[in-house]
XYZ file of C-alpha atoms in Angstrom:
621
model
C -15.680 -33.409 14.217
C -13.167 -31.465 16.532
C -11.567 -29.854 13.283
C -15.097 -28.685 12.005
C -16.401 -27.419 15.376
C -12.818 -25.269 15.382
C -13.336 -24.212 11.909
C -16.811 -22.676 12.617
C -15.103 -21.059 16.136
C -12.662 -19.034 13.582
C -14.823 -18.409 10.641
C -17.335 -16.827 13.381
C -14.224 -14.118 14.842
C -14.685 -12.753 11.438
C -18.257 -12.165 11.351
C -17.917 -9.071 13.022
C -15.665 -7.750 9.862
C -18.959 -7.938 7.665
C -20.913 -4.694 8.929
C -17.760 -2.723 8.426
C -17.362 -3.722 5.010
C -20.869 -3.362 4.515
C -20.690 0.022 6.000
C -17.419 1.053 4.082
C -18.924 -0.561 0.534
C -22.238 1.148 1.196
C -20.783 4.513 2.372
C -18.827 4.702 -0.631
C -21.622 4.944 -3.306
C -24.973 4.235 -1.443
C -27.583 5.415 -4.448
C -25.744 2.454 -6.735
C -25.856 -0.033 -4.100
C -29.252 0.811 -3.561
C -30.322 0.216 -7.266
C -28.135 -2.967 -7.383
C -29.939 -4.515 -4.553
C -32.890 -3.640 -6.600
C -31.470 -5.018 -9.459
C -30.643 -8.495 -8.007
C -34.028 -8.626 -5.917
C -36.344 -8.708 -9.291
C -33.695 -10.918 -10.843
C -34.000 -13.442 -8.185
C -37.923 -14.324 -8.991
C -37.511 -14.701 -12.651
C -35.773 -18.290 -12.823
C -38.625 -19.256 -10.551
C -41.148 -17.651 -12.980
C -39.320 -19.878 -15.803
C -39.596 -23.218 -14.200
C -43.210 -23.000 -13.355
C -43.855 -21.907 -17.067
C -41.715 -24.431 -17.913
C -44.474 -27.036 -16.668
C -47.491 -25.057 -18.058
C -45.857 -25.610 -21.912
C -44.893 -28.796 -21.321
C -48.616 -30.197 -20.405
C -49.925 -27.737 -23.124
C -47.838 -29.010 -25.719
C -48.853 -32.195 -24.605
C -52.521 -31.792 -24.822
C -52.182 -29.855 -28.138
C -50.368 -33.332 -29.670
C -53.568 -35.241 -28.334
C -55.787 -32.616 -29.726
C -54.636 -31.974 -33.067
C -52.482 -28.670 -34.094
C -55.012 -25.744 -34.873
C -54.499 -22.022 -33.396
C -56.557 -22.730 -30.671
C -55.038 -25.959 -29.588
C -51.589 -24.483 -29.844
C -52.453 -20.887 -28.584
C -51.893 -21.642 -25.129
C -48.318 -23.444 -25.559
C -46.956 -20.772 -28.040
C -48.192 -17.710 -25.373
C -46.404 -19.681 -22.396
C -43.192 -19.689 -24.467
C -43.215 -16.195 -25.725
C -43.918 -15.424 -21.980
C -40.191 -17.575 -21.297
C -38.587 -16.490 -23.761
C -39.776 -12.684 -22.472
C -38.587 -13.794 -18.932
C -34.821 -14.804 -20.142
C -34.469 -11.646 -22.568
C -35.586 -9.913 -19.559
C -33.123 -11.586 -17.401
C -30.225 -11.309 -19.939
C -30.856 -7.564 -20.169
C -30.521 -7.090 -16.087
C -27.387 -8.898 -16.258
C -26.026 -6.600 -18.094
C -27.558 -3.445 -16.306
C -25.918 -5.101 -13.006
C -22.796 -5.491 -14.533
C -22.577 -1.621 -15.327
C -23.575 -0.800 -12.152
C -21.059 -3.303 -10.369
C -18.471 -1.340 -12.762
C -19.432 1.790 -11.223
C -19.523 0.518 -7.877
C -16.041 -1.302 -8.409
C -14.379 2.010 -9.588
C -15.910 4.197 -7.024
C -15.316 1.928 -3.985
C -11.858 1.248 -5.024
C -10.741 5.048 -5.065
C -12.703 5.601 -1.739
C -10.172 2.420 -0.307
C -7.356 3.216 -1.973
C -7.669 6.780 -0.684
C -8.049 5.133 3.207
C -4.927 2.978 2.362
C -3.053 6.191 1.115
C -4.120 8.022 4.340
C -2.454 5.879 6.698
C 0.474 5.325 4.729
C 0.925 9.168 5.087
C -0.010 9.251 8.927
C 1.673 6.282 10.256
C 5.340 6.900 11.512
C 8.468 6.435 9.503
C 9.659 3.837 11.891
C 7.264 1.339 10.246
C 9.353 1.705 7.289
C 12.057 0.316 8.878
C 10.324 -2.567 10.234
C 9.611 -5.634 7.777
C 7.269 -7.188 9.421
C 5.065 -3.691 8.631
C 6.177 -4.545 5.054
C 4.437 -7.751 5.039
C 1.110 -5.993 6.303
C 1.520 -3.340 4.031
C 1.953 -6.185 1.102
C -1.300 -7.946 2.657
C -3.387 -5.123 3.220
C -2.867 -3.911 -0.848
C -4.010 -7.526 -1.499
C -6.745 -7.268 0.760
C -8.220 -3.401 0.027
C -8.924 -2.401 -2.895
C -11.359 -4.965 -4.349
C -11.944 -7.609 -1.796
C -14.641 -5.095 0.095
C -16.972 -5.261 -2.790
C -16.017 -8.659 -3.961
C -17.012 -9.277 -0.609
C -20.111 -7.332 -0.728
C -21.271 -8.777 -4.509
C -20.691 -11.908 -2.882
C -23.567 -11.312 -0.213
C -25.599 -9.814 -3.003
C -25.102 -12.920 -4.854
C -26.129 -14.993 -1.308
C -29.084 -12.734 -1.078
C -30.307 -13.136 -4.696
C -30.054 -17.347 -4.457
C -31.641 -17.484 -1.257
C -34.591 -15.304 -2.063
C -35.402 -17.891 -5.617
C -34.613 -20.902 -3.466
C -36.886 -19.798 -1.016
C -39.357 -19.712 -4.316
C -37.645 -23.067 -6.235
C -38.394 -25.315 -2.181
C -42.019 -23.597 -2.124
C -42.592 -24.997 -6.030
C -40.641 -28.550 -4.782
C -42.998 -28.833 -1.874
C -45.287 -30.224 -3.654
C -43.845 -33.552 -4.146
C -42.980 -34.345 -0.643
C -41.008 -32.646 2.083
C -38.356 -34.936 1.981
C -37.119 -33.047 -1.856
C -35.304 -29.766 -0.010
C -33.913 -32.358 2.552
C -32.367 -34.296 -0.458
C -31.085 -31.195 -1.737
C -29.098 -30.285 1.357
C -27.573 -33.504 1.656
C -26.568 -33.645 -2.415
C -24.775 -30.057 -1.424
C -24.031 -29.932 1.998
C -20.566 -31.169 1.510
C -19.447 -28.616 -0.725
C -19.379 -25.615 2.435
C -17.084 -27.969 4.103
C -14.481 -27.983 0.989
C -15.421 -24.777 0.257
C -14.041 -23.261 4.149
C -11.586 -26.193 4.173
C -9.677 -24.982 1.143
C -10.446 -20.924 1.989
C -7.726 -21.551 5.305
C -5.573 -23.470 3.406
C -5.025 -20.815 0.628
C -4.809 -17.866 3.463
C -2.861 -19.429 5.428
C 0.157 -20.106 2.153
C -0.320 -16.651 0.840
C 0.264 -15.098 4.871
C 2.894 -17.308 5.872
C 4.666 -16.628 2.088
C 4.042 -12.858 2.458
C 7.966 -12.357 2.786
C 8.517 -14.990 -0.304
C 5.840 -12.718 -2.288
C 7.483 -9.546 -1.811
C 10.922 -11.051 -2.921
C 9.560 -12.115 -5.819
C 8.445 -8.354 -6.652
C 11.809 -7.177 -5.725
C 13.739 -9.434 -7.686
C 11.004 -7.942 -10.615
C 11.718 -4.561 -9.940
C 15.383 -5.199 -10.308
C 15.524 -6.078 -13.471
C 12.570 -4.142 -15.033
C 13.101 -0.720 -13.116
C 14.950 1.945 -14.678
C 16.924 2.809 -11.609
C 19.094 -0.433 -11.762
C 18.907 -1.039 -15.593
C 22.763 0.916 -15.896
C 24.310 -1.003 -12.891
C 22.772 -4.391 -14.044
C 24.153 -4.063 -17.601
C 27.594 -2.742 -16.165
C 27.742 -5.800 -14.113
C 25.732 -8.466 -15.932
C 23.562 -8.618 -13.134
C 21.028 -9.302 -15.387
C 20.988 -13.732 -15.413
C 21.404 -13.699 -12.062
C 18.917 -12.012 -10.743
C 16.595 -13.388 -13.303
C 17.894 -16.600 -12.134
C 17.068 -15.534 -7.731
C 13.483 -14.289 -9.343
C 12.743 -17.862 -11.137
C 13.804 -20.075 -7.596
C 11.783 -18.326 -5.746
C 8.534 -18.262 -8.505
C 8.851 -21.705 -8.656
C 8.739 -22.253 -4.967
C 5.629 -20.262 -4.985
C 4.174 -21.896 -8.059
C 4.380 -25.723 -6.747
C 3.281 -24.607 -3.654
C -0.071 -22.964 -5.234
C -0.257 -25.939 -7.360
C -0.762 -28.249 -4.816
C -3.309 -26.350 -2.974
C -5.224 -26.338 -6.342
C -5.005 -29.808 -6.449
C -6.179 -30.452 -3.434
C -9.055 -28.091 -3.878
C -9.765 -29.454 -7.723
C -10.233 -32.914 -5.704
C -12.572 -31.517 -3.417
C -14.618 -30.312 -5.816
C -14.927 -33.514 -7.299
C -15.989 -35.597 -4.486
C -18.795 -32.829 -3.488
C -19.963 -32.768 -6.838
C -20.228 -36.443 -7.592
C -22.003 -36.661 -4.407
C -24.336 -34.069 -5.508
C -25.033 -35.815 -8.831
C -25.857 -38.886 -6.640
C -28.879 -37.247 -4.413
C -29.960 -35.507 -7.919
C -30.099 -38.840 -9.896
C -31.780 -40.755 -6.764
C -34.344 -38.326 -6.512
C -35.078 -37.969 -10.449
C -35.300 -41.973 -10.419
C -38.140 -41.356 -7.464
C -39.745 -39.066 -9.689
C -39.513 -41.534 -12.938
C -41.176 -44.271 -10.888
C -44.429 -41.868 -10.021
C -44.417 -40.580 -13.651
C -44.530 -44.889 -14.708
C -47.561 -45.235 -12.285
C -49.604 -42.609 -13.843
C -49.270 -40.010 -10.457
C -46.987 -37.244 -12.022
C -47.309 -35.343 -15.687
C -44.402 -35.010 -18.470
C -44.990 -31.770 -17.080
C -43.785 -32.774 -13.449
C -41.242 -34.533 -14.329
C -40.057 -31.242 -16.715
C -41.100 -28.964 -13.590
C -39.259 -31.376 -10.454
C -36.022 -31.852 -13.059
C -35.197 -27.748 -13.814
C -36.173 -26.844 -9.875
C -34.172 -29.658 -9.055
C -31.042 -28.884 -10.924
C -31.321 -25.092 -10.060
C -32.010 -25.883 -6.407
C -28.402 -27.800 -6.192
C -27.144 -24.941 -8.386
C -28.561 -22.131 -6.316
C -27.463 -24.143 -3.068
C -23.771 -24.731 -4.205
C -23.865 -21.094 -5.271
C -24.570 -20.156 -1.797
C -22.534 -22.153 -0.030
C -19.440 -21.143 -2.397
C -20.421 -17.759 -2.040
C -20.411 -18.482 1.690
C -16.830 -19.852 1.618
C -15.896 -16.950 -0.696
C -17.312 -14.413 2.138
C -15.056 -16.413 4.310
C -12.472 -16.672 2.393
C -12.845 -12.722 1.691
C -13.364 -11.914 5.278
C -9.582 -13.580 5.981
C -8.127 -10.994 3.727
C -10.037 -7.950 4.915
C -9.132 -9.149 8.280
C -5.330 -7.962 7.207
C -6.798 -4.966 5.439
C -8.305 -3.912 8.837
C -5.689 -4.043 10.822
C -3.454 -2.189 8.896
C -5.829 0.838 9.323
C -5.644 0.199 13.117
C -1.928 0.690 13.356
C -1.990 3.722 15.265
C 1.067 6.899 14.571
C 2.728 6.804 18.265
C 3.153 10.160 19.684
C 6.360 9.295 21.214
C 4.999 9.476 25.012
C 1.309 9.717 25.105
C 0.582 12.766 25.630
C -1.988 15.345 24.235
C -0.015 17.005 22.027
C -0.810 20.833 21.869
C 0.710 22.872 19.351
C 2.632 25.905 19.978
C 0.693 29.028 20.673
C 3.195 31.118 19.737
C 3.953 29.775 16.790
C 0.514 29.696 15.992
C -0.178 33.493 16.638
C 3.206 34.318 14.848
C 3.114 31.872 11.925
C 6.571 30.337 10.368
C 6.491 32.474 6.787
C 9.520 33.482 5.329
C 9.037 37.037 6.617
C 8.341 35.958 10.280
C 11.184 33.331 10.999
C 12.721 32.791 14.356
C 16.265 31.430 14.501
C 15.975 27.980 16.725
C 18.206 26.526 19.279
C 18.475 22.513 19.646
C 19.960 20.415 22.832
C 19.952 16.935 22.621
C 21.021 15.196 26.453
C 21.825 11.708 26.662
C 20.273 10.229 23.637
C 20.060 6.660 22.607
C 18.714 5.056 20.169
C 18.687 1.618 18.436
C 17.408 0.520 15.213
C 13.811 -2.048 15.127
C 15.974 -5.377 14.607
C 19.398 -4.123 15.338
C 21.614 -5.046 18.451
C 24.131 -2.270 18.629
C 22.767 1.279 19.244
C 23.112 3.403 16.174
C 24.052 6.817 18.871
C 24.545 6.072 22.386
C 25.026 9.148 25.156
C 24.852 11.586 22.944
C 25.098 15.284 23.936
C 25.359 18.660 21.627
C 23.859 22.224 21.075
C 22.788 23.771 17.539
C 23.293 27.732 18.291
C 20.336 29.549 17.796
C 21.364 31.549 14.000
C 24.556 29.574 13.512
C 25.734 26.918 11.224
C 26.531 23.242 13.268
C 28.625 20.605 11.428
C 28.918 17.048 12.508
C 31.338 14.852 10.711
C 32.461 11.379 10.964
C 33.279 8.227 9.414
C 30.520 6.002 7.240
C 27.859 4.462 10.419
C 29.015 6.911 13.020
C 25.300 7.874 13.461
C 25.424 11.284 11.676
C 21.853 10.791 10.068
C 20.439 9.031 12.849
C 20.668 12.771 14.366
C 18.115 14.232 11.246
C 15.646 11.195 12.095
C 15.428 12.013 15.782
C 15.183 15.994 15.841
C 12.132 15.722 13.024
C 10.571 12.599 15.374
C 10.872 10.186 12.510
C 12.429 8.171 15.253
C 11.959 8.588 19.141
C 15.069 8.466 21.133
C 14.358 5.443 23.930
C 16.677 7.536 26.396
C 17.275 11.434 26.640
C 15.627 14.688 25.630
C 15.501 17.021 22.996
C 14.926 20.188 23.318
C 13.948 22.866 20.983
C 13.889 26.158 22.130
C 14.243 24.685 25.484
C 10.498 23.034 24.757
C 10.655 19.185 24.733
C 10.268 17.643 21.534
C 8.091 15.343 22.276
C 5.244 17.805 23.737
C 5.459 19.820 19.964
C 3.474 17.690 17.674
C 5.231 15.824 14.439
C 3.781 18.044 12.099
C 4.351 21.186 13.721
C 8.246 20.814 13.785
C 8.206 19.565 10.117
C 6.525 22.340 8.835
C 9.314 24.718 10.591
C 12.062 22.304 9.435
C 13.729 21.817 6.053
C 15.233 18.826 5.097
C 18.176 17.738 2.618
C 18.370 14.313 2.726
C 21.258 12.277 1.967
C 19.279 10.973 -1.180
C 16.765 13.047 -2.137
C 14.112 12.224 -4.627
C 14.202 12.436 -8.284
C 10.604 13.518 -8.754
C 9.621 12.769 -11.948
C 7.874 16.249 -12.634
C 8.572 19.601 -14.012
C 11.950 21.679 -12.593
C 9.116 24.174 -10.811
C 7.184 20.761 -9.242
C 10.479 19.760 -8.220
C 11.195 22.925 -6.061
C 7.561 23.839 -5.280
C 6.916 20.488 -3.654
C 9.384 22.210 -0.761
C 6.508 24.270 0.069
C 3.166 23.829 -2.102
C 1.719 27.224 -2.130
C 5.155 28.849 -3.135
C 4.577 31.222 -6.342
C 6.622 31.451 -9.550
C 8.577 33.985 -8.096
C 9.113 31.966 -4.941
C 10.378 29.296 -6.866
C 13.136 30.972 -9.467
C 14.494 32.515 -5.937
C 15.171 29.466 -4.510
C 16.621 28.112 -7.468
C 18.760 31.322 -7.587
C 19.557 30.971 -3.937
C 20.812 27.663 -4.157
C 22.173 27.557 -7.622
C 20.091 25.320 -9.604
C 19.086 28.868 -11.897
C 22.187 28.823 -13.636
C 21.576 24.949 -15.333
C 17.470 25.371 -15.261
C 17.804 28.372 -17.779
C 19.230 26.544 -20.227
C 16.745 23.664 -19.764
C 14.489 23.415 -22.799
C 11.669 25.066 -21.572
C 13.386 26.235 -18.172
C 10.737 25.527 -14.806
C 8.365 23.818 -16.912
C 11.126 21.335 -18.365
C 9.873 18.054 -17.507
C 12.296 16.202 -15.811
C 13.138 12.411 -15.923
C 12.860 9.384 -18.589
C 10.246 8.101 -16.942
C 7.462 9.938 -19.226
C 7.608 11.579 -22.906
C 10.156 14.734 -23.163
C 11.793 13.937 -20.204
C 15.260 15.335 -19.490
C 17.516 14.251 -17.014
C 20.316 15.942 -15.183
C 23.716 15.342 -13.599
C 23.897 13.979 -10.270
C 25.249 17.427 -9.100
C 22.275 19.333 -10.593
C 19.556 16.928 -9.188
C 21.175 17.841 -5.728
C 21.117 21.483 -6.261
C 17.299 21.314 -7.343
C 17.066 19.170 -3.934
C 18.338 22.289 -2.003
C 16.360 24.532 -3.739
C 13.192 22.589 -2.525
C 14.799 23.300 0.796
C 15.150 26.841 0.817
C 11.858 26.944 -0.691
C 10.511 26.778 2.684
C 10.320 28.871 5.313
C 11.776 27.381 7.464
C 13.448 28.092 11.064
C 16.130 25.582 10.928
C 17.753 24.004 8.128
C 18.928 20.332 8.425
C 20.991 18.930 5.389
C 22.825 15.778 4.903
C 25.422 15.540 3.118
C 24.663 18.594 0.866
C 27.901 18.943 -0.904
C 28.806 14.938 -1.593
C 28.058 15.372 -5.644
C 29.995 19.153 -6.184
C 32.960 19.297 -7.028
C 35.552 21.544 -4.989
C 34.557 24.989 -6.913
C 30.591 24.590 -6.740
C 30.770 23.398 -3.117
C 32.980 27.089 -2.076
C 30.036 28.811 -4.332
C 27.419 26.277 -2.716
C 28.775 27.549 0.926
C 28.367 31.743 -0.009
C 24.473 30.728 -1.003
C 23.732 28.734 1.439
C 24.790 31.626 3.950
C 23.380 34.428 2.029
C 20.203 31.860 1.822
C 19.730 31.088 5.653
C 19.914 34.896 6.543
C 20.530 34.297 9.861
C 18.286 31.083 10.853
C 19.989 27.722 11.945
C 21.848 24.880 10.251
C 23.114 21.751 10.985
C 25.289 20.314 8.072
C 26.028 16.170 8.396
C 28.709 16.009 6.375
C 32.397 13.392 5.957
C 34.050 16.215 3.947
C 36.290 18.352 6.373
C 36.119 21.484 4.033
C 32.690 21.548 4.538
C 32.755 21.641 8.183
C 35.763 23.549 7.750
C 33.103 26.742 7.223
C 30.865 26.294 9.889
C 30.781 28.213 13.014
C 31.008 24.781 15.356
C 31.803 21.436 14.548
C 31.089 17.978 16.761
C 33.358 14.805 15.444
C 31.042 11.450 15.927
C 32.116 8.060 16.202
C 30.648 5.193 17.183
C 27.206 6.986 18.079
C 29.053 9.446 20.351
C 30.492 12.946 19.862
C 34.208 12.897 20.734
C 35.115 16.270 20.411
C 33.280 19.488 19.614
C 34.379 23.398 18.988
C 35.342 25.732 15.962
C 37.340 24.214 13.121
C 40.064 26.264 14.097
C 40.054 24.845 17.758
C 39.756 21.300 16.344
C 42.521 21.581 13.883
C 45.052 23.194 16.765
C 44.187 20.181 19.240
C 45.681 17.551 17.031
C 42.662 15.647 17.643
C 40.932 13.290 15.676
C 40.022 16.108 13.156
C 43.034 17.405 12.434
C 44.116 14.056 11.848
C 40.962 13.591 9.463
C 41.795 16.660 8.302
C 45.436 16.371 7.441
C 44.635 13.035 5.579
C 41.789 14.954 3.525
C 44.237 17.664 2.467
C 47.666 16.253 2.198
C 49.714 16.967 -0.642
C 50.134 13.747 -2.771
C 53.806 13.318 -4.763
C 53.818 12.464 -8.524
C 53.532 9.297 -9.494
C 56.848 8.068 -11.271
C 56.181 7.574 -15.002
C 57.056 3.746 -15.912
C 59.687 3.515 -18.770
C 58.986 1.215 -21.810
């Protein structure tokens, strides 16, 4: 009794979930939820109509034997079961209007969720991308969106619908004694218990093996996904991955399996119970029919309300469990739409009035200057701070380098001066504003951004450099490409901007791992932008492109500010100031020329990068 009483304690925490799915289903396409409730109310008084017809042609037919067959003995009988048979072509034909409209409302309320689960993908902070637990909602809340809302609200309409004939079906059973609806509650009561019972069992595997789930996908992706398919084949990755993906299905399968075993025996115990109270109270009925106090046709009548009574009862006590069951999943749906974008300190963030009366366009750009004090900052599920103490300025109109070995913290500065991190100690300043009182968007729009990696979009060359800023014309476009050098290999592209690029869709072409860089820059300079932060821009050109990559990217900036992450010294060897990082700290800063004089750790870095190597002896046969 305990483990019941808690059941009903938990199921009711969720109840409050079922006006906001209401709400959100209803919202979403209110004149076709309106005609389905229509829909199922007129549905829900025809089986009714049936069964009591169903008495009226039994005793008819009945009286017709005892009278002989003529018209007018049979009249009555053959009216009564054109009337049924009008009912149930009737019914059959709003089945199939109410599975059009659910269609429509499927289709509509799925885009209307998906387009919610989109939006706060977009606004929530790039930390949660770095946090796997927020993969594991993310996972939960796809499972939960996009149909579970109207499942969940079909399932009510389905509630509604049975209620409303067995309201009908216990007014029709009446007759024979109060005691027949208390017979059917008792042949079905069972089943809600199962029904809840197995509901828990089955959220409670799929949340706890969230992080199993998601393997499983990965483990997919790596052997379907065109991104690995060269490296797998290289390295016969193939079988063993295959192999990972199968251990870890299999886990998952036995596990499922013997929650639908338990479930199938469940089932079976509820039902057999429910044939029970139907056969005891048919043999009641038998016995009245032998003494002469019930017709064939109340024993026809008692035996169809009878059956549908348990049916409609089971139906609404699964549907029940499946609300349940439904409102479990939603639950994770819900909160994933609560996760609120942090501002970095609370604040009411107010955005710059004179950027806002000025506006950043590529004819009205002010050159920025950055200082970061004391920063630190540590990765979500990492020990060792990835920059600790650190301290630098980016000149106002002048190019910054910082270089460094492989997990010095280079990038971790790129994350922190757009806010896709916050620092938890320092400041950064921007113009000698604090960061963190300039909203998120507002610095990204007067930022651009080569990442490390950039995207491969799979779109045309013009998508590709347009997406840097959206409204950017054709003209726009080819001078970006010109500015960073991407012109010279998009002109003899097919059908130049509007080459497709890609394999991933028909008359793709693909390009070197140099060009797709280039393009990235391009989308870069495409904006106009105040500052200009680039990560390793120059890792994929060889040692001519990246001396004709430097002259563009100066001509390019025109005077606004750079800061170039970079491990290649002759990179840095071009800017106006360079900061050496290690360990999450800057360890020496000032012009290349100053750095290489010191005989610091640059010039050591520097020295290996450019020594002379001798010829290799050739080896005699």
């Amino acid at each position: 009794m305990p483990g019941v009483v808690t059941r009903v304690r938990q199921a009711a925490k969720r109840l409050p979930l079922m006006p906001r799915t209401f709400a959100l289903v209803w919202n979403a396409a209110p004149g076709w939820n309106l005609l389905w409730l229509i829909l199922l109310a007129v549905q829900s008084v025809i089986p009714v109509g049936i069964v009591t017809l169903t008495r009226l042609l039994v005793d008819g037919l009945a009286e017709a034997i005892g009278g002989g067959l003529g018209w007018d003995n049979i009249r009555g009988p053959v009216l009564v079961a054109a009337a049924m048979g009008g009912l149930q072509l009737l019914s059959m034909g709003l089945q199939g209007v109410t599975g059009w409209v659910t269609t429509i409302q499927g289709e509509i309320v799925r885009d209307v969720l998906t387009r919610r689960l989109h939006a706060q993908s977009i606004a929530l902070d790039y930390r949660h991308y770095e946090d796997p637990d927020f993969y594991d909602r993310l996972h939960r809340a796809r499972a939960g969106g996009a149909d579970l809302p109207l499942a969940q609200v079909t399932a009510m309409g389905s509630m509604l619908q049975s209620s409303l004939t067995l309201v009908a079906m216990t007014a029709v059973l009446l007759r024979y004694g109060p005691w027949v609806p208390l017979a059917l509650l008792i042949g079905t009561a069972p089943t809600l218990f199962i029904v809840i019972r197995n509901s828990r069992r089955l959220y409670r595997w799929s949340r706890e093996s969230t992080p199993e789930q998601r393997r499983v996908w990965y483990y997919d992706w790596l052997i379907t996904a065109r991104d690995n398919a060269a490296e797998l084949r290289q390295f016969g990755l193939g079988e063993y991955w295959k192999r990972l993906y199968e251990q870890h299905r299999i886990k998952l399968r036995k596990e499922r399996l013997s929650l639908a075993r338990r479930q199938a025996a469940g089932q079976f115990t509820a039902g057999a119970m429910g044939m029970a109270a139907g056969g005891a109270a048919l043999a009641w009925m038998g016995r009245g029919a032998m003494r002469g106090a019930l017709s064939l046709g109340d024993i026809a009548l008692f035996a169809q309300a009878f059956n549908q009574g348990q049916s409609l009862i089971r139906s609404l006590l699964q549907n029940s469990g499946q609300m349940y069951t439904n409102l479990l999943y939603l639950g994770d749906f819900f909160e994933f739409l609560e996760l609120v974008p942090a501002d970095g300190n609370g604040k009411d963030l107010k955005r710059d009035p004179e950027n806002e009366r000025n506006g950043a366009t590529s004819r009205n750009l002010r050159p920025v200057e950055l200082r970061l004090e004391g920063i630190a900052f540590t990765y979500p599920g990492s020990k060792t701070p990835a920059v600790n103490d650190l301290s630098l300025d980016i000149a106002a109109g002048k190019i910054t380098a910082v270089v460094g070995e492989n997990g010095a913290g280079k990038s971790t500065l790129i994350k922190l001066l757009t806010r896709l991190h916050e620092p938890s100690e320092g400041r950064i300043f921007w113009n000698g504003r604090d960061i963190r009182d300039i909203p998120p968007d507002e610095i990204r729009k007067r930022t651009a951004v080569l990442l490390q990696n950039p995207m491969h979009y799979q779109e045309t060359v013009g998508t590709n450099i347009r997406l840097g800023r959206l409204e950017a014309g054709s003209e726009d476009v080819r001078e970006a490409a010109r500015a960073s050098g991407a012109s010279e290999f998009v002109e003899r592209l097919p059908r130049d901007y509007e080459t497709q690029l890609g394999r991933m869709f028909e008359g793709g072409v693909d390009l070197s791992i140099g060009e797709w860089q280039k393009l990235a820059l391009a989308r870069a300079l495409a904006r106009p932008a105040e500052i200009f932060l680039l990560d390793e821009p120059t890792s994929a050109l060889d040692a001519w492109a990246e001396s004709d990559w430097y002259t563009r990217l100066r001509r390019a900036l025109g005077g606004r500010t750079a800061l170039i992450i970079t491990h290649r010294l002759t990179t840095a060897q071009r800017a106006d100031r360079v900061y050496v990082m290690t360990g999450g700290r800057i360890v020496e800063s000032g012009t290349p020329e100053a750095l290489l004089a010191s005989g610091g750790r640059y010039a050591e870095a520097w020295a290996s990068q450019t020594k002379s190597f001798e010829p290799v002896p050739s080896i005699e046969t």
